[in-house]
Protein backbone atom coordinates (compact mmCIF):
# COMPACT_ATOMS: atom_id res chain seq x y z
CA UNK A 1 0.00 0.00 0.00
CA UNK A 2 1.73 2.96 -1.45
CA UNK A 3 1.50 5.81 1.83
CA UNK A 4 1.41 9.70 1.19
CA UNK A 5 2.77 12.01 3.54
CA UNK A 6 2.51 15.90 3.21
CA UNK A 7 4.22 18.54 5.01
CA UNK A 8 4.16 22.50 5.13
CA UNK A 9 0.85 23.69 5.90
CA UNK A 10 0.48 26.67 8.71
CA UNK A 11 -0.75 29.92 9.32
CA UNK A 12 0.05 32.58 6.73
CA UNK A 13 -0.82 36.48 6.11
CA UNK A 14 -2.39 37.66 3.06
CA UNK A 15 -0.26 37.63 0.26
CA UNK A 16 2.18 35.37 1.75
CA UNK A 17 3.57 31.97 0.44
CA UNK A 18 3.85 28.43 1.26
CA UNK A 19 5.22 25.48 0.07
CA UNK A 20 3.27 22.26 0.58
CA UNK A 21 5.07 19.36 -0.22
CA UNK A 22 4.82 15.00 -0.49
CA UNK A 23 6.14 11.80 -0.05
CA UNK A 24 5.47 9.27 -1.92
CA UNK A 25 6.71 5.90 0.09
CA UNK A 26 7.13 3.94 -3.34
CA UNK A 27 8.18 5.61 -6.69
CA UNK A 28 5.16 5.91 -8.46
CA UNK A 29 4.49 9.46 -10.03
CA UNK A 30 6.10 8.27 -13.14
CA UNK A 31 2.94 6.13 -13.55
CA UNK A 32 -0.09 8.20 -12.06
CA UNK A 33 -1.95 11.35 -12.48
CA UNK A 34 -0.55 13.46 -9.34
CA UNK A 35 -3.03 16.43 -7.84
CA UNK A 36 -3.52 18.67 -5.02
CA UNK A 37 -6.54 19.62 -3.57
CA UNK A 38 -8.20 21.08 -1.23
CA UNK A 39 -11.80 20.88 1.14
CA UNK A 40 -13.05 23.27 3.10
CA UNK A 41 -15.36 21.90 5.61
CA UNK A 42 -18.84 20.85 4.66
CA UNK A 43 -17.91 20.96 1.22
CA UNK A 44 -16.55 18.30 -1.23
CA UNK A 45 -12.71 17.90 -2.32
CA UNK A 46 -11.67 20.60 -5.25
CA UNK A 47 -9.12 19.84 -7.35
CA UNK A 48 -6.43 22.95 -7.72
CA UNK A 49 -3.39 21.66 -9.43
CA UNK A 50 -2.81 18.68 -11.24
CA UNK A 51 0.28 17.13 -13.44
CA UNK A 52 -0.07 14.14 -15.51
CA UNK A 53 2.80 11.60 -16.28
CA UNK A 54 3.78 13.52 -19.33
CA UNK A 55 4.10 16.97 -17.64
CA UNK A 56 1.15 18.82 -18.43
CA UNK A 57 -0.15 20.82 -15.96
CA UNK A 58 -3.67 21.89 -14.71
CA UNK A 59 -4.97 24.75 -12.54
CA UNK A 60 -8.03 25.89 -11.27
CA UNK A 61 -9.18 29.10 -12.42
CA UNK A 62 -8.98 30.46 -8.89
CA UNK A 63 -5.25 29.73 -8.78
CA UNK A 64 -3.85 29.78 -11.72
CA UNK A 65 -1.08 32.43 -11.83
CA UNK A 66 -0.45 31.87 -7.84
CA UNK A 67 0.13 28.29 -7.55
CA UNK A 68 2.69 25.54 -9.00
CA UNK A 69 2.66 22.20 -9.26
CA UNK A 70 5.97 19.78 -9.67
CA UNK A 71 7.51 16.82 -9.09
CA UNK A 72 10.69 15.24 -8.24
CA UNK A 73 10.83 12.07 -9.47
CA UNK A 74 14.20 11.06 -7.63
CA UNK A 75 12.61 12.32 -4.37
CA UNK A 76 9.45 10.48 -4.93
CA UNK A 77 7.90 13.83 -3.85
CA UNK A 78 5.48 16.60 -5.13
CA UNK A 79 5.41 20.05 -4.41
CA UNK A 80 2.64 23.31 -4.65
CA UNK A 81 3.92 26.30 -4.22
CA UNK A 82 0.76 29.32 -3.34
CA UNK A 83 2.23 32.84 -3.88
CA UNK A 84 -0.30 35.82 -3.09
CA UNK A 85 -2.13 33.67 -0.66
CA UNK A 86 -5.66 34.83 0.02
CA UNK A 87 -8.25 34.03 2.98
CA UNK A 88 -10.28 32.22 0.21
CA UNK A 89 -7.52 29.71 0.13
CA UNK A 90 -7.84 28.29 3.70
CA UNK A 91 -8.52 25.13 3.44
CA UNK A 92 -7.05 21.14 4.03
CA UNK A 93 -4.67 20.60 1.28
CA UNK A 94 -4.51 16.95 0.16
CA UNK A 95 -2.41 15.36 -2.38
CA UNK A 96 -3.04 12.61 -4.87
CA UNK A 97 -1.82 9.98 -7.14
CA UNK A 98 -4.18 8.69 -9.48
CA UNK A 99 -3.67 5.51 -11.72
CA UNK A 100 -4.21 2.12 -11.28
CA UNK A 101 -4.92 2.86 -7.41
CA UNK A 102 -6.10 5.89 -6.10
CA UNK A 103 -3.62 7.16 -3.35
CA UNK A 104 -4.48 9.93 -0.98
CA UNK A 105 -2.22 12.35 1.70
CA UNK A 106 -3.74 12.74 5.00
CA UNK A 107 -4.04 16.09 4.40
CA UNK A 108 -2.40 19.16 5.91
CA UNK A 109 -4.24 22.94 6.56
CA UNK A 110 -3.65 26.31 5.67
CA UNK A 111 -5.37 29.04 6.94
CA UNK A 112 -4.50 32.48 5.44
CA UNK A 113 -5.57 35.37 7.91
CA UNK A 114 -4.29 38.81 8.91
């Protein structure tokens, strides 16, 4: 059972950056759709960023031109970096591999408030 384990959520101000990143615990992104997104309670999961085995990147219209996607394959880790971080953003980040399985993170928060 392939694990997924993010890091680098917090507390940021407006307009602020942060880094999210995670581990795979087998190498897999070289095989599966990889994505980040995000829930805010009561609401289902929206998908912000995406990157499919190719390279070819997605973004949600509410990000796009703030947020980054990538991958190190010889890290077995994913990144998203948010630039210009607004309150709208708070949320619990998750990322995901998609292919044969579907593997989740557990999930990290970031709340942006002044």
């Amino acid at each position: 059972q392939v694990q997924l384990v993010e890091s680098g959520g917090g507390l940021v101000h407006p307009g602020g950056s942060l880094r999210l990143s995670c581990v795979a615990s087998e190498s897999i992104f070289n095989d599966y759709y990889i994505g980040w997104y995000r829930q805010v309670s009561g609401n289902g999961r929206e998908l912000v960023a995406g990157m499919s085995t190719d390279g070819i990147t997605h973004y949600a219209n509410s990000v796009k031109d703030r947020f980054t996607i990538s991958r190190d394959n010889a890290k077995n880790t994913m990144y998203l970096k948010m630039n210009s971080l607004k309150p709208e953003d708070t949320a619990v980040y998750y990322c995901s591999a998609e292919g044969a399985r579907h593997y989740w993170g557990q999930g990290t928060q970031v709340t942006v408030s002044s």
